[in-house]
JSON list of C-alpha atoms in Angstrom, two decimals:
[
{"chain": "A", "resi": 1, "resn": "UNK", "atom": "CA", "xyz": [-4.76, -0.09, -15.01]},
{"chain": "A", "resi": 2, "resn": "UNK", "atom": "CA", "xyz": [-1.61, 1.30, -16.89]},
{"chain": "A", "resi": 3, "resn": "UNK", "atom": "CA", "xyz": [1.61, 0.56, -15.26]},
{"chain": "A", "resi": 4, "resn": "UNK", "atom": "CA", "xyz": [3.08, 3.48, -12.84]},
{"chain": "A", "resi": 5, "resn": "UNK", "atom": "CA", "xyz": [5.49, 5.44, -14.06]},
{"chain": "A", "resi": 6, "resn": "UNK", "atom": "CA", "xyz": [9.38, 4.16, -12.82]},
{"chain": "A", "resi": 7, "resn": "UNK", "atom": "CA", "xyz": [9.68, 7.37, -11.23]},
{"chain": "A", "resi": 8, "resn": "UNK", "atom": "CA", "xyz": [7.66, 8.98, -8.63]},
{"chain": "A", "resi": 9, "resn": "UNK", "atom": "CA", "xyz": [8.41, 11.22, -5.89]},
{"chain": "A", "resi": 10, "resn": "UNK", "atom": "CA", "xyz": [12.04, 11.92, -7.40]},
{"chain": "A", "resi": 11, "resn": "UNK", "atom": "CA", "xyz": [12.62, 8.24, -6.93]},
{"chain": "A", "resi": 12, "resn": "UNK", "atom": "CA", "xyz": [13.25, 5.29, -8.51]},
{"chain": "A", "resi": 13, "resn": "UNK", "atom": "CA", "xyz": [11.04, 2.06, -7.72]},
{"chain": "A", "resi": 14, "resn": "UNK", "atom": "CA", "xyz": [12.22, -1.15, -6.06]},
{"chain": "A", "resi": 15, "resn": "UNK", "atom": "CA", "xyz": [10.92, -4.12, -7.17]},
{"chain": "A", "resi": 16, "resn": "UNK", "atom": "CA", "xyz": [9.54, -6.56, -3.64]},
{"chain": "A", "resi": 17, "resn": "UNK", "atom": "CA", "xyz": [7.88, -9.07, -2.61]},
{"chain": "A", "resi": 18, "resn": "UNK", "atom": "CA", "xyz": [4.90, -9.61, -0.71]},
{"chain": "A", "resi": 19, "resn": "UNK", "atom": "CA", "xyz": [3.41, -13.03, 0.72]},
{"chain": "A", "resi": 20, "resn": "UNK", "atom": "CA", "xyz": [-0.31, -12.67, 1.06]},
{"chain": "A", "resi": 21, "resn": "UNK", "atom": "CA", "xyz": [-3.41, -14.55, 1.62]},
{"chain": "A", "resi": 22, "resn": "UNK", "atom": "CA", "xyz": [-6.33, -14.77, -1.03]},
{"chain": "A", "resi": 23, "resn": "UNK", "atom": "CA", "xyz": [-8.30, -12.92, 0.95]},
{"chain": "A", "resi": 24, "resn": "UNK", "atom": "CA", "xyz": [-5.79, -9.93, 2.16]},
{"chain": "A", "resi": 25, "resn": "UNK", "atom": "CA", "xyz": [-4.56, -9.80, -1.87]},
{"chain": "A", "resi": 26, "resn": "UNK", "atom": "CA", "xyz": [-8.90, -9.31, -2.50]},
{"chain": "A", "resi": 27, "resn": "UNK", "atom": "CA", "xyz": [-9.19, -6.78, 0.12]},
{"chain": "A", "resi": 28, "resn": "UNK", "atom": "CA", "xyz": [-5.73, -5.16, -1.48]},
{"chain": "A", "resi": 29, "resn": "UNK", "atom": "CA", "xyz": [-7.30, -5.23, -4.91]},
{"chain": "A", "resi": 30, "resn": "UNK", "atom": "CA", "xyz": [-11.13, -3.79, -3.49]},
{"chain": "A", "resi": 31, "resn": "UNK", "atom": "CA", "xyz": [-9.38, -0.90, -2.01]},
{"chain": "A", "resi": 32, "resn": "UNK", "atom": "CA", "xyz": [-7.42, 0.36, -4.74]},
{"chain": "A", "resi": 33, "resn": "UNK", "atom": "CA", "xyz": [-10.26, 0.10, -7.51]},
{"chain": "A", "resi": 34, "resn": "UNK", "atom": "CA", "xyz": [-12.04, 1.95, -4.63]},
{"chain": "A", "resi": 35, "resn": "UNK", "atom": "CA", "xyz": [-9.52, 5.24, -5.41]},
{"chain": "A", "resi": 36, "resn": "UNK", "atom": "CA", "xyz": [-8.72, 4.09, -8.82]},
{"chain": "A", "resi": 37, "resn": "UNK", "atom": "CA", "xyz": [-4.93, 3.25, -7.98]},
{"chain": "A", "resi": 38, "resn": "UNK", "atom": "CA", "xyz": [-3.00, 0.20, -8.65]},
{"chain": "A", "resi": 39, "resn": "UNK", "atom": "CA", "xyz": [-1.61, -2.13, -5.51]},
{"chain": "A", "resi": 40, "resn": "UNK", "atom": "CA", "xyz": [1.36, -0.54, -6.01]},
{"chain": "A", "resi": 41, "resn": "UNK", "atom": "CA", "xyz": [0.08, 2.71, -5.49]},
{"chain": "A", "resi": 42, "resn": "UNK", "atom": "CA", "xyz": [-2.16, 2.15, -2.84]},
{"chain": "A", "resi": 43, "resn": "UNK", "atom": "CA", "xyz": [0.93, 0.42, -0.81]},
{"chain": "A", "resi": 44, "resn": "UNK", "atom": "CA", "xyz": [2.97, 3.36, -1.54]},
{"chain": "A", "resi": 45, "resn": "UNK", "atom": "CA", "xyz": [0.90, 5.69, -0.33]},
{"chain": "A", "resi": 46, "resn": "UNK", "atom": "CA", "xyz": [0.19, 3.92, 2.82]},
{"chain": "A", "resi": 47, "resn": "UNK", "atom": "CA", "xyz": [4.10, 3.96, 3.14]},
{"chain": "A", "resi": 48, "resn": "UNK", "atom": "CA", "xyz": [4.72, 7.68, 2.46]},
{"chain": "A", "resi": 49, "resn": "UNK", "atom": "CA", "xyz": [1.93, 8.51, 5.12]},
{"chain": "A", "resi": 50, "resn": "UNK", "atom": "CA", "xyz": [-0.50, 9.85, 2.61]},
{"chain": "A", "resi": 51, "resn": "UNK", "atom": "CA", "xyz": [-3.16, 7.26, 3.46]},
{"chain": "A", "resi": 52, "resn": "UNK", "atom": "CA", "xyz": [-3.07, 6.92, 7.66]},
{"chain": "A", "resi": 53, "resn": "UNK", "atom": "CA", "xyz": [-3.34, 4.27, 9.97]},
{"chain": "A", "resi": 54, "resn": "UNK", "atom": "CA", "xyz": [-5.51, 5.41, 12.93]},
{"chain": "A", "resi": 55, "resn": "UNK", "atom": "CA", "xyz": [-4.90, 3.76, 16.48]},
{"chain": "A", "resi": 56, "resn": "UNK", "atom": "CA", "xyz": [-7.57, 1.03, 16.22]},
{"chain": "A", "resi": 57, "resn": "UNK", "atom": "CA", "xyz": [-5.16, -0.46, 13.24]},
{"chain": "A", "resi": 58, "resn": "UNK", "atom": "CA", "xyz": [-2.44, -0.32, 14.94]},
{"chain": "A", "resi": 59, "resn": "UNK", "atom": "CA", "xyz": [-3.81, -2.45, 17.81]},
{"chain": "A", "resi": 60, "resn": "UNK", "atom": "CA", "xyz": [-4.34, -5.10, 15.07]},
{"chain": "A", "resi": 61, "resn": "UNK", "atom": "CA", "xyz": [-1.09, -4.80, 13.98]},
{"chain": "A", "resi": 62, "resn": "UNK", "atom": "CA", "xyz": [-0.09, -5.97, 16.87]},
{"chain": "A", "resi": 63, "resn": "UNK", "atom": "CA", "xyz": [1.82, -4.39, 20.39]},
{"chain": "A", "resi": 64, "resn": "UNK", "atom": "CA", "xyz": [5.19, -4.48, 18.15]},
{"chain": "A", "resi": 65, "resn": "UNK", "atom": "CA", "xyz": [3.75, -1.15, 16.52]},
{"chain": "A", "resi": 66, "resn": "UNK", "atom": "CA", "xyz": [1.59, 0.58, 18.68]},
{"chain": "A", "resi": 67, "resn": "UNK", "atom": "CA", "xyz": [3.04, 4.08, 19.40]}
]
């Protein structure tokens, strides 16, 4: 996939890290081929609210971010 442009939304990118397992880094990677978006994308759109997470993800998310 070709790299995202360094400026989206009127923004510039940060550059972070994330720590996960094998299998959440596969799931990650499934998704975004899914909609033809890199992990970057797919995380940033998750972030901005584009992509929403319903109550039942929430709950596994844990009590610290139920609404």
């Amino acid at each position: 996939m070709p790299k995202a442009k360094h400026r989206e939304h009127g923004e510039l990118k940060k550059v972070i890290s994330l720590g996960l397992t094998p299998t959440g880094l596969q799931g990650l990677d499934t998704q975004a081929q899914k909609m033809g978006v890199s992990r970057s994308q797919l995380i940033e759109m998750i972030g901005r609210g584009e992509i929403p997470i319903n109550g039942v993800d929430k709950q596994l998310l844990g009590e610290s971010y139920s609404s």
